[in-house]
PDB file of C-alpha atoms in Angstrom:
ATOM      1  CA  ALA H   1       0.000   0.000   0.000  1.00 80.00           C
ATOM      2  CA  ARG H   2       1.183   3.533  -0.760  1.00 88.00           C
ATOM      3  CA  THR H   3       0.336   6.726   1.055  1.00 94.00           C
ATOM      4  CA  LEU H   4       1.461  10.336   0.788  1.00 95.00           C
ATOM      5  CA  ILE H   5       2.594  12.413   3.732  1.00 96.00           C
ATOM      6  CA  THR H   6       3.838  16.000   3.729  1.00 97.00           C
ATOM      7  CA  VAL H   7       6.944  17.022   5.645  1.00 97.00           C
ATOM      8  CA  GLU H   8       8.266  20.491   6.381  1.00 97.00           C
ATOM      9  CA  THR H   9      11.788  21.271   5.209  1.00 98.00           C
ATOM     10  CA  PRO H  10      13.822  24.492   5.384  1.00 98.00           C
ATOM     11  CA  TYR H  11      12.794  24.931   1.723  1.00 98.00           C
ATOM     12  CA  GLY H  12       9.058  24.431   2.255  1.00 98.00           C
ATOM     13  CA  PRO H  13       6.684  21.469   2.347  1.00 98.00           C
ATOM     14  CA  VAL H  14       7.548  18.352   0.347  1.00 98.00           C
ATOM     15  CA  ARG H  15       5.299  15.345  -0.206  1.00 98.00           C
ATOM     16  CA  ILE H  16       6.752  11.931   0.590  1.00 97.00           C
ATOM     17  CA  LYS H  17       5.526   8.669  -0.956  1.00 96.00           C
ATOM     18  CA  VAL H  18       5.450   5.946   1.694  1.00 93.00           C
ATOM     19  CA  ALA H  19       5.131   2.328   0.552  1.00 94.00           C
ATOM     20  CA  THR H  20       4.492  -0.601   2.872  1.00 92.00           C
ATOM     21  CA  LEU H  21       6.057  -3.793   1.567  1.00 93.00           C
ATOM     22  CA  PRO H  22       4.428  -7.223   2.016  1.00 94.00           C
ATOM     23  CA  ASN H  23       6.873  -8.039   4.845  1.00 95.00           C
ATOM     24  CA  GLY H  24       5.739  -4.924   6.760  1.00 90.00           C
ATOM     25  CA  GLU H  25       8.854  -2.881   5.975  1.00 92.00           C
ATOM     26  CA  THR H  26       8.261   0.680   4.793  1.00 89.00           C
ATOM     27  CA  LYS H  27      10.142   2.649   2.152  1.00 91.00           C
ATOM     28  CA  SER H  28       9.822   6.342   1.452  1.00 92.00           C
ATOM     29  CA  ALA H  29      10.792   8.673  -1.367  1.00 96.00           C
ATOM     30  CA  PRO H  30      10.325  12.430  -1.734  1.00 98.00           C
ATOM     31  CA  GLU H  31       8.176  13.598  -4.661  1.00 98.00           C
ATOM     32  CA  TYR H  32      10.593  14.713  -7.380  1.00 98.00           C
ATOM     33  CA  GLU H  33       8.414  17.578  -8.645  1.00 98.00           C
ATOM     34  CA  ASP H  34       8.083  19.040  -5.126  1.00 98.00           C
ATOM     35  CA  CYS H  35      11.865  18.869  -4.681  1.00 98.00           C
ATOM     36  CA  ARG H  36      12.454  20.411  -8.107  1.00 98.00           C
ATOM     37  CA  ALA H  37      10.097  23.319  -7.407  1.00 98.00           C
ATOM     38  CA  ARG H  38      11.607  24.032  -3.965  1.00 98.00           C
ATOM     39  CA  ALA H  39      15.145  23.798  -5.368  1.00 99.00           C
ATOM     40  CA  LYS H  40      14.339  26.253  -8.153  1.00 98.00           C
ATOM     41  CA  ALA H  41      12.642  28.688  -5.759  1.00 98.00           C
ATOM     42  CA  HIS H  42      15.579  28.620  -3.323  1.00 98.00           C
ATOM     43  CA  ARG H  43      18.307  28.307  -5.972  1.00 98.00           C
ATOM     44  CA  VAL H  44      19.833  25.180  -4.471  1.00 98.00           C
ATOM     45  CA  PRO H  45      20.535  21.779  -6.061  1.00 99.00           C
ATOM     46  CA  ILE H  46      17.632  19.317  -6.090  1.00 98.00           C
ATOM     47  CA  ARG H  47      19.731  16.819  -4.127  1.00 98.00           C
ATOM     48  CA  VAL H  48      19.894  19.296  -1.205  1.00 99.00           C
ATOM     49  CA  VAL H  49      16.089  19.551  -1.022  1.00 99.00           C
ATOM     50  CA  TYR H  50      15.739  15.779  -1.560  1.00 98.00           C
ATOM     51  CA  ALA H  51      18.117  15.078   1.347  1.00 98.00           C
ATOM     52  CA  ALA H  52      16.292  17.556   3.608  1.00 98.00           C
ATOM     53  CA  ALA H  53      12.975  15.884   2.785  1.00 98.00           C
ATOM     54  CA  GLN H  54      14.378  12.404   3.484  1.00 96.00           C
ATOM     55  CA  MET H  55      15.743  13.600   6.811  1.00 96.00           C
ATOM     56  CA  ALA H  56      12.400  15.159   7.773  1.00 96.00           C
ATOM     57  CA  ALA H  57      10.604  11.919   6.870  1.00 93.00           C
ATOM     58  CA  GLN H  58      13.022   9.884   8.993  1.00 91.00           C
ATOM     59  CA  GLN H  59      12.421  12.203  11.933  1.00 91.00           C
ATOM     60  CA  GLN H  60       8.691  11.527  11.552  1.00 85.00           C
ATOM     61  CA  GLY H  61       9.436   7.795  11.572  1.00 74.00           C
ATOM     62  CA  LYS H  62       8.334   7.209   7.986  1.00 52.00           C
ATOM     63  CA  SER H  63      11.579   6.015   6.409  1.00 48.00           C
TER      64      SER H  63
END
């Protein structure tokens, strides 16, 4: 099953896709378009926003 959560980053909110695997493990991935838009607005590389979003998701326990 997949769900979307939104996390706050220093660059603004970013949606995170959270997938629950059959064994109960969860995986998460920031939405690329959200990261791209925040990176463009703040003039930073996408990877910086992506990393901030992953960190925020981990802090919420959704990694």
